[in-house]
Amino acid sequence: MPPVSLSRRPGPALVLAAATVILVAGHLVGAAQPARAAGALLSQGKPATASSTENAGTPASAAVDGNAGTRWSSQFGDPQWIRVDLGASAAIDQIVLSWETAYATAFGLQVSADGSAWSTIYSTSAGTGGTQTLEVSGTGRYVRMYGTARATGWGYSLWEFQVYGTMGQPPSGGTPISEFKPVAASSWEGGNAPAAALDGRTNTRWSSQFSDPQWIRVDLGGTAAVTGVTLNWEAAYATGYRIEVSADGATWTTIYSTTTGRGGVENLGVTGTGRYVRMYGTARATGYGYSLWEFRVFGTVDTSATSPTILSGPTRPPATTGQFALSAPADGAMVTNTRRPTLSWAAVPGAVRYQVWINISRTDYDFAAAGNLIDLYTKVAEPTSTGYTPTWDLPDRWTYKWFVVAVNGSGATTTSTIRQFGLYLPAVTAVADGVPVVNGSRDLNRNGAVEPYEDWRQPVQARVNDLLGRMTAEEKAYQMFYNAQVHPRSGWHFGPAQPQDLHAALLASSGTRLGIPFISAGDTIHGYQTTYPTQSALAAARNYPLDYKLADMQRREQLEVGTRGVLGPLAEVGTKVLYPRIQEGNGENADVAAAQVRALVAGLHGGPELNPRSVLATVKHWPGEGAGGEALITYDAVTIKYHMIPVRAAMEAGAVNIMPGYAGSSYLDPGGPGAGDSARILAYLRQNLGYTGLITTDWLPSGSWVGAANAGSDVMGGADPGAAGFSVATFIAGVPAARIDDAVRRVLRLKFQLGLFENPYGDPVNGPYRLHTPAYAALANQASREAMTLLKNNGVLPLRLAAGDNIVVAGPRAADGASCCVWTSYFHREYGSSTILDAIRARAASAGVNVFSDTGPSPRLAVVAVGEPSYTHGTSWVKEQPYLPADQLAVIQNFQRQGIPVVVVLVLPRPYVITEWHDLAGAIVVSYRGGEEMGPAVASLLFGDYAPAGKLPWQLPRGLDQVLRPGGADVLADAVEHWDVPYDLGATAAERADIRARIDAGRPVPPTYGTPLYPYGAGLSGWS
């Protein structure tokens, strides 16, 4: 070989000459492109091989080591090649060859996906040596220089072989499998939580502390086949990092590494298999930490480990059972060592196969059907042997029921006994709350031993008994009260709270003598962070599987941050027009109400019973305030049957917490107090309906708490033990110890069933980034769309406007974002929630239509948004005036007088009299309280993006005279309608008698009675 000399760039004249030679030669494949910014250096430090080496001092690796003083050189013959493995597919945009004196006059640059089949992206027969910077275009994992003609008698020799480009390609559609998944990191800086890198937004980021190494890890929830990773770096990027996968989060396998990271957006076409994927940073590009706008993993997740085999719909067991025996698990057993317990049974002579049926949790129950959801079974297997082990992990639940059907050769069947078992296998981890983990359990009293109440392997009742025996009278009483934010021994917490505030309160409760956690519950009755339509609006849609999804969405959001209760849903039928809270109920149809309540309770609980992944539903307001309001419930021995239908449905769905309302009952306790402190009303619940769960009062004054407890209420709703003039000692003195023990047993049982003693916390750092995801916003939008009810349309809708046309949006609800919701509403504008005005403006812009607020030049039509602003217990204007006030009516009249067609968008929280302006409107759209997506749903309907399908959940009065006597007040003596009877606006005595007869006989009541302006169920399906 010639003596080593440093390569130099050729001078300008030589470059020009070389270029001329290249053009004349005409042998280029993929000729060099005009200079452009290259991608990252991908080849440095990567595995390199060659056709040959001259000696041990000139290996292939020397050409990719970043050292200009080391080199690869080949044997003295043609052809020869050097190849680098980039570790994953890459888009190659530039290759730099730094030749030693022994260079190639003819060579090709080639790429390959597998190192076997090669594609040429550049070739020349006029190589110049020196340093050649070649702009190329190609894709592959392997890149090689293939030399075919040497410039000297020696071999080929490269100081450096540098490949530039972008790892992988941006995924062509699809959602990252990492988005919104659980995440952990070595550290984070300020408010830049790890989950910010998984939220699909490029304006939030994770950033680490300013040191090496640092990592961020995502749990994909199951074994994944990873096909790509995208790193979207903020300015503080990594020059050195690894992408790693793991099956268990402990042992890691590297699937990509680099020491030349360039920042920006890196699309890595990596492949690997694992449940966990992490970016492990080893070298920072700046003095700051590592900072990622987004960390996205692509591929597919294997969900078979968590997806049960489903061979049937949810089914009742055969009428005849007990024909042969089951063996294991033992009846009533608690399984604590496996999520796949083996089921076995006695052999049945002549059986050729067996059917295994388990009451697994499902999302596709027939919520309109009566009966306990927990008694619905699914066929999961058909083995030929007498044993079966599930192929998926059973989630934690206390009541798994199962049976086996034996099938003989002719198809005849016999059925086993029905047994049940529980399964609880929590993941208990040490938390920075001062509570040690001893033998896999939280040592809540910090004595170094695991007491029975701390041992999750013990049956729930055994844990309850043990803990109750350790508690003082004062500790017991506190479990019946709220305000854990001030009194950490309290059993309940006023919700909702900000995640960090809630977490701080939970930490305080863990520091109490026995470490008993509390339940946080608030009036988030139609969504926690993602606010969906109220129940009366959902009753207009009657899509019960969607109701389940909405409640399940709320459950998932609340679990993220550790709030485990909600003061809802309402199991009420709204038969009294003037009841302000009719907006929160389920409309006028008891069967619709029942189906909705079943779906909502099951969704909040995440199955047919309370379990460690539930949010505790608090069904209210017992015994049915929709039949009279908060003053007096007026049903009698007949009509009570109608109003009990949704309450029974709630219990069938697994409800274990019921809230009595403020109202007393003229039937259950004539002249008595409100339901929460009426022993007779509560006794009816327990004795006549067979309810055994918790009873939580509505918010009562402190003077009522002793009376409510003695009447049978277990938890004093809204009760602050620090209230002025009240003391826990007085409460203990006024309530028998046995009554307190009875109440506290129920409280503790629920807390053990919720798994709070093992996992009391949410994730206040990362959890909020998983609230209100785009998928959740889409669910809320779907619910709002399906509820939208088109009462009238004179051909105005859908809007047929040309680009350049003008419309006006007016009315007090047009820019009132809060009118969509009651109690608490949360808006997240980054996902599109907006007011009616803003939503119409945005939708119109896509059609080139101009939108003006209140007034504008030559409008083709006016959209007038009217109705009541948000309220809770009381109406926004006098409740005896269920119609638009004069100022709102005037807006409609004003446009109509000008000859401008009017579309009225009616925010309808309760039945209104609309007769006065009905004929002035070209179209009437009812939005109810449509949730945070009400505005976009209205806009989409007006422009015909979907067809209307919602139906009125109540009758609308023809006039106030169908509700009240002239000049009457909201008292029973002035009522014209019967408060406890459905569909009776304008009904005759004979019609009411027929309604009562149907209720008494348990027959459906058709909504065809009376003479309302619009009957129950009114609404156009489509545009006419």
Short mmCIF file of N, CA, C and O in Angstrom, two decimals, residues 153-209:
data_model
loop_
_atom_site.label_atom_id
_atom_site.label_comp_id
_atom_site.label_asym_id
_atom_site.label_seq_id
_atom_site.Cartn_x
_atom_site.Cartn_y
_atom_site.Cartn_z
N GLY A 153 -2.90 0.33 -7.89
CA GLY A 153 -2.68 -1.11 -7.81
C GLY A 153 -2.99 -1.68 -6.45
O GLY A 153 -2.95 -2.89 -6.24
N TRP A 154 -3.24 -0.82 -5.54
CA TRP A 154 -3.61 -1.27 -4.20
C TRP A 154 -5.10 -1.61 -4.17
O TRP A 154 -5.75 -1.70 -5.20
N GLY A 155 -5.64 -1.77 -2.97
CA GLY A 155 -7.06 -2.08 -2.83
C GLY A 155 -7.91 -0.82 -2.79
O GLY A 155 -7.60 0.19 -3.44
N TYR A 156 -9.02 -0.87 -2.02
CA TYR A 156 -9.87 0.30 -1.76
C TYR A 156 -9.63 0.71 -0.31
O TYR A 156 -9.53 -0.15 0.57
N SER A 157 -9.58 2.03 -0.05
CA SER A 157 -9.26 2.47 1.30
C SER A 157 -10.06 3.74 1.63
O SER A 157 -9.97 4.74 0.92
N LEU A 158 -10.85 3.66 2.72
CA LEU A 158 -11.69 4.79 3.17
C LEU A 158 -11.34 5.17 4.60
O LEU A 158 -11.33 4.34 5.50
N TRP A 159 -11.05 6.48 4.76
CA TRP A 159 -10.91 7.00 6.13
C TRP A 159 -12.28 6.95 6.84
O TRP A 159 -12.36 6.51 7.97
N GLU A 160 -13.29 7.43 6.11
CA GLU A 160 -14.64 7.45 6.70
C GLU A 160 -15.68 7.13 5.63
O GLU A 160 -15.56 7.59 4.47
N PHE A 161 -16.66 6.35 6.03
CA PHE A 161 -17.83 6.01 5.20
C PHE A 161 -19.04 6.48 6.02
O PHE A 161 -19.45 5.83 6.98
N GLN A 162 -19.58 7.64 5.64
CA GLN A 162 -20.62 8.28 6.44
C GLN A 162 -21.96 8.28 5.69
O GLN A 162 -22.04 8.75 4.55
N VAL A 163 -22.99 7.78 6.37
CA VAL A 163 -24.33 7.71 5.80
C VAL A 163 -25.23 8.64 6.60
O VAL A 163 -25.29 8.54 7.83
N TYR A 164 -25.94 9.53 5.90
CA TYR A 164 -26.84 10.49 6.54
C TYR A 164 -28.28 10.22 6.10
O TYR A 164 -28.53 9.73 5.00
N GLY A 165 -29.22 10.59 6.96
CA GLY A 165 -30.62 10.45 6.61
C GLY A 165 -31.51 10.46 7.84
O GLY A 165 -31.13 10.98 8.90
N THR A 166 -32.66 9.86 7.69
CA THR A 166 -33.64 9.82 8.77
C THR A 166 -34.03 8.38 9.03
O THR A 166 -34.42 7.66 8.10
N MET A 167 -33.91 7.97 10.26
CA MET A 167 -34.28 6.60 10.60
C MET A 167 -35.78 6.41 10.41
O MET A 167 -36.58 7.20 10.91
N GLY A 168 -36.14 5.36 9.71
CA GLY A 168 -37.55 5.04 9.52
C GLY A 168 -38.25 6.05 8.63
O GLY A 168 -37.66 6.95 8.06
N GLN A 169 -39.56 5.88 8.56
CA GLN A 169 -40.41 6.78 7.81
C GLN A 169 -41.59 7.15 8.69
O GLN A 169 -42.05 6.34 9.51
N PRO A 170 -42.12 8.35 8.57
CA PRO A 170 -43.31 8.68 9.35
C PRO A 170 -44.40 7.66 9.07
O PRO A 170 -44.63 7.28 7.91
N PRO A 171 -45.05 7.13 10.10
CA PRO A 171 -46.11 6.13 9.89
C PRO A 171 -47.19 6.66 8.96
O PRO A 171 -47.58 7.82 9.04
N SER A 172 -47.65 5.81 8.07
CA SER A 172 -48.68 6.23 7.12
C SER A 172 -50.05 5.96 7.72
O SER A 172 -50.68 4.94 7.45
N GLY A 173 -50.50 6.86 8.58
CA GLY A 173 -51.81 6.72 9.20
C GLY A 173 -51.74 5.83 10.43
O GLY A 173 -50.74 5.20 10.73
N GLY A 174 -52.84 5.79 11.15
CA GLY A 174 -52.90 4.97 12.35
C GLY A 174 -52.55 5.76 13.58
O GLY A 174 -51.94 6.83 13.53
N THR A 175 -52.92 5.21 14.70
CA THR A 175 -52.69 5.85 15.99
C THR A 175 -51.53 5.16 16.68
O THR A 175 -51.44 3.93 16.67
N PRO A 176 -50.64 5.89 17.29
CA PRO A 176 -49.57 5.24 18.04
C PRO A 176 -50.15 4.33 19.12
O PRO A 176 -51.14 4.68 19.77
N ILE A 177 -49.54 3.19 19.33
CA ILE A 177 -50.01 2.29 20.38
C ILE A 177 -49.58 2.78 21.75
O ILE A 177 -50.01 2.23 22.77
N SER A 178 -48.77 3.81 21.79
CA SER A 178 -48.29 4.36 23.06
C SER A 178 -49.16 5.49 23.59
O SER A 178 -49.03 5.87 24.76
N GLU A 179 -50.04 6.03 22.75
CA GLU A 179 -50.75 7.25 23.13
C GLU A 179 -51.63 7.03 24.36
O GLU A 179 -52.42 6.10 24.41
N PHE A 180 -51.44 7.90 25.35
CA PHE A 180 -52.22 7.92 26.60
C PHE A 180 -52.02 6.66 27.45
O PHE A 180 -52.81 6.40 28.35
N LYS A 181 -50.96 5.92 27.21
CA LYS A 181 -50.70 4.72 28.00
C LYS A 181 -49.93 5.10 29.27
O LYS A 181 -49.33 6.17 29.37
N PRO A 182 -49.92 4.22 30.27
CA PRO A 182 -49.15 4.49 31.50
C PRO A 182 -47.68 4.71 31.18
O PRO A 182 -47.10 4.05 30.31
N VAL A 183 -47.09 5.63 31.90
CA VAL A 183 -45.73 6.05 31.57
C VAL A 183 -44.97 6.29 32.87
O VAL A 183 -45.55 6.62 33.90
N ALA A 184 -43.66 6.09 32.80
CA ALA A 184 -42.78 6.40 33.92
C ALA A 184 -41.51 7.00 33.34
O ALA A 184 -41.21 6.84 32.15
N ALA A 185 -40.78 7.71 34.18
CA ALA A 185 -39.53 8.32 33.74
C ALA A 185 -38.56 8.36 34.90
O ALA A 185 -38.96 8.30 36.07
N SER A 186 -37.29 8.47 34.57
CA SER A 186 -36.25 8.55 35.60
C SER A 186 -36.41 9.82 36.43
O SER A 186 -36.10 9.84 37.62
N SER A 187 -36.92 10.87 35.78
CA SER A 187 -37.13 12.15 36.47
C SER A 187 -37.96 13.04 35.57
O SER A 187 -38.19 12.73 34.40
N TRP A 188 -38.43 14.14 36.11
CA TRP A 188 -39.05 15.17 35.29
C TRP A 188 -38.81 16.52 35.93
O TRP A 188 -38.52 16.63 37.11
N GLU A 189 -38.91 17.52 35.08
CA GLU A 189 -38.57 18.87 35.49
C GLU A 189 -39.83 19.72 35.52
O GLU A 189 -40.59 19.76 34.55
N GLY A 190 -40.07 20.38 36.64
CA GLY A 190 -41.21 21.28 36.75
C GLY A 190 -42.51 20.58 36.45
O GLY A 190 -42.79 19.49 36.91
N GLY A 191 -43.34 21.22 35.62
CA GLY A 191 -44.61 20.64 35.26
C GLY A 191 -44.58 19.81 34.01
O GLY A 191 -45.63 19.42 33.49
N ASN A 192 -43.40 19.51 33.50
CA ASN A 192 -43.26 18.76 32.24
C ASN A 192 -43.26 17.27 32.52
O ASN A 192 -42.23 16.60 32.51
N ALA A 193 -44.44 16.75 32.79
CA ALA A 193 -44.61 15.37 33.23
C ALA A 193 -44.31 14.39 32.11
O ALA A 193 -44.46 14.71 30.93
N PRO A 194 -43.93 13.17 32.46
CA PRO A 194 -43.68 12.16 31.42
C PRO A 194 -44.86 11.96 30.48
O PRO A 194 -44.67 11.79 29.26
N ALA A 195 -46.09 11.97 31.01
CA ALA A 195 -47.25 11.71 30.16
C ALA A 195 -47.47 12.79 29.11
O ALA A 195 -48.20 12.56 28.14
N ALA A 196 -46.84 13.94 29.27
CA ALA A 196 -46.97 14.99 28.25
C ALA A 196 -46.38 14.54 26.92
O ALA A 196 -46.74 15.08 25.87
N ALA A 197 -45.49 13.57 26.95
CA ALA A 197 -44.89 13.06 25.72
C ALA A 197 -45.74 11.99 25.05
O ALA A 197 -45.38 11.49 23.99
N LEU A 198 -46.88 11.64 25.67
CA LEU A 198 -47.73 10.59 25.13
C LEU A 198 -49.15 11.07 24.89
O LEU A 198 -50.06 10.25 24.71
N ASP A 199 -49.36 12.38 24.89
CA ASP A 199 -50.74 12.90 24.83
C ASP A 199 -51.16 13.35 23.44
O ASP A 199 -52.21 13.95 23.27
N GLY A 200 -50.33 13.08 22.43
CA GLY A 200 -50.70 13.42 21.07
C GLY A 200 -50.61 14.88 20.72
O GLY A 200 -50.99 15.28 19.63
N ARG A 201 -50.09 15.69 21.63
CA ARG A 201 -50.00 17.13 21.39
C ARG A 201 -48.54 17.56 21.35
O ARG A 201 -47.73 17.09 22.13
N THR A 202 -48.24 18.46 20.44
CA THR A 202 -46.86 18.93 20.30
C THR A 202 -46.64 20.27 20.97
O THR A 202 -45.68 20.97 20.67
N ASN A 203 -47.53 20.63 21.90
CA ASN A 203 -47.30 21.84 22.69
C ASN A 203 -47.15 21.51 24.17
O ASN A 203 -47.16 22.38 25.02
N THR A 204 -47.07 20.21 24.48
CA THR A 204 -46.74 19.77 25.83
C THR A 204 -45.56 18.83 25.73
O THR A 204 -45.38 18.13 24.73
N ARG A 205 -44.75 18.77 26.78
CA ARG A 205 -43.53 17.99 26.66
C ARG A 205 -43.10 17.41 27.99
O ARG A 205 -43.47 17.91 29.06
N TRP A 206 -42.33 16.33 27.90
CA TRP A 206 -41.60 15.81 29.04
C TRP A 206 -40.19 16.36 29.00
O TRP A 206 -39.58 16.46 27.95
N SER A 207 -39.69 16.75 30.16
CA SER A 207 -38.28 17.12 30.25
C SER A 207 -37.71 16.54 31.53
O SER A 207 -38.38 16.50 32.57
N SER A 208 -36.48 16.10 31.45
CA SER A 208 -35.82 15.43 32.58
C SER A 208 -34.95 16.40 33.35
O SER A 208 -34.75 17.56 32.97
N GLN A 209 -34.38 15.89 34.42
CA GLN A 209 -33.36 16.64 35.14
C GLN A 209 -32.10 16.73 34.27
O GLN A 209 -31.94 16.02 33.28
#
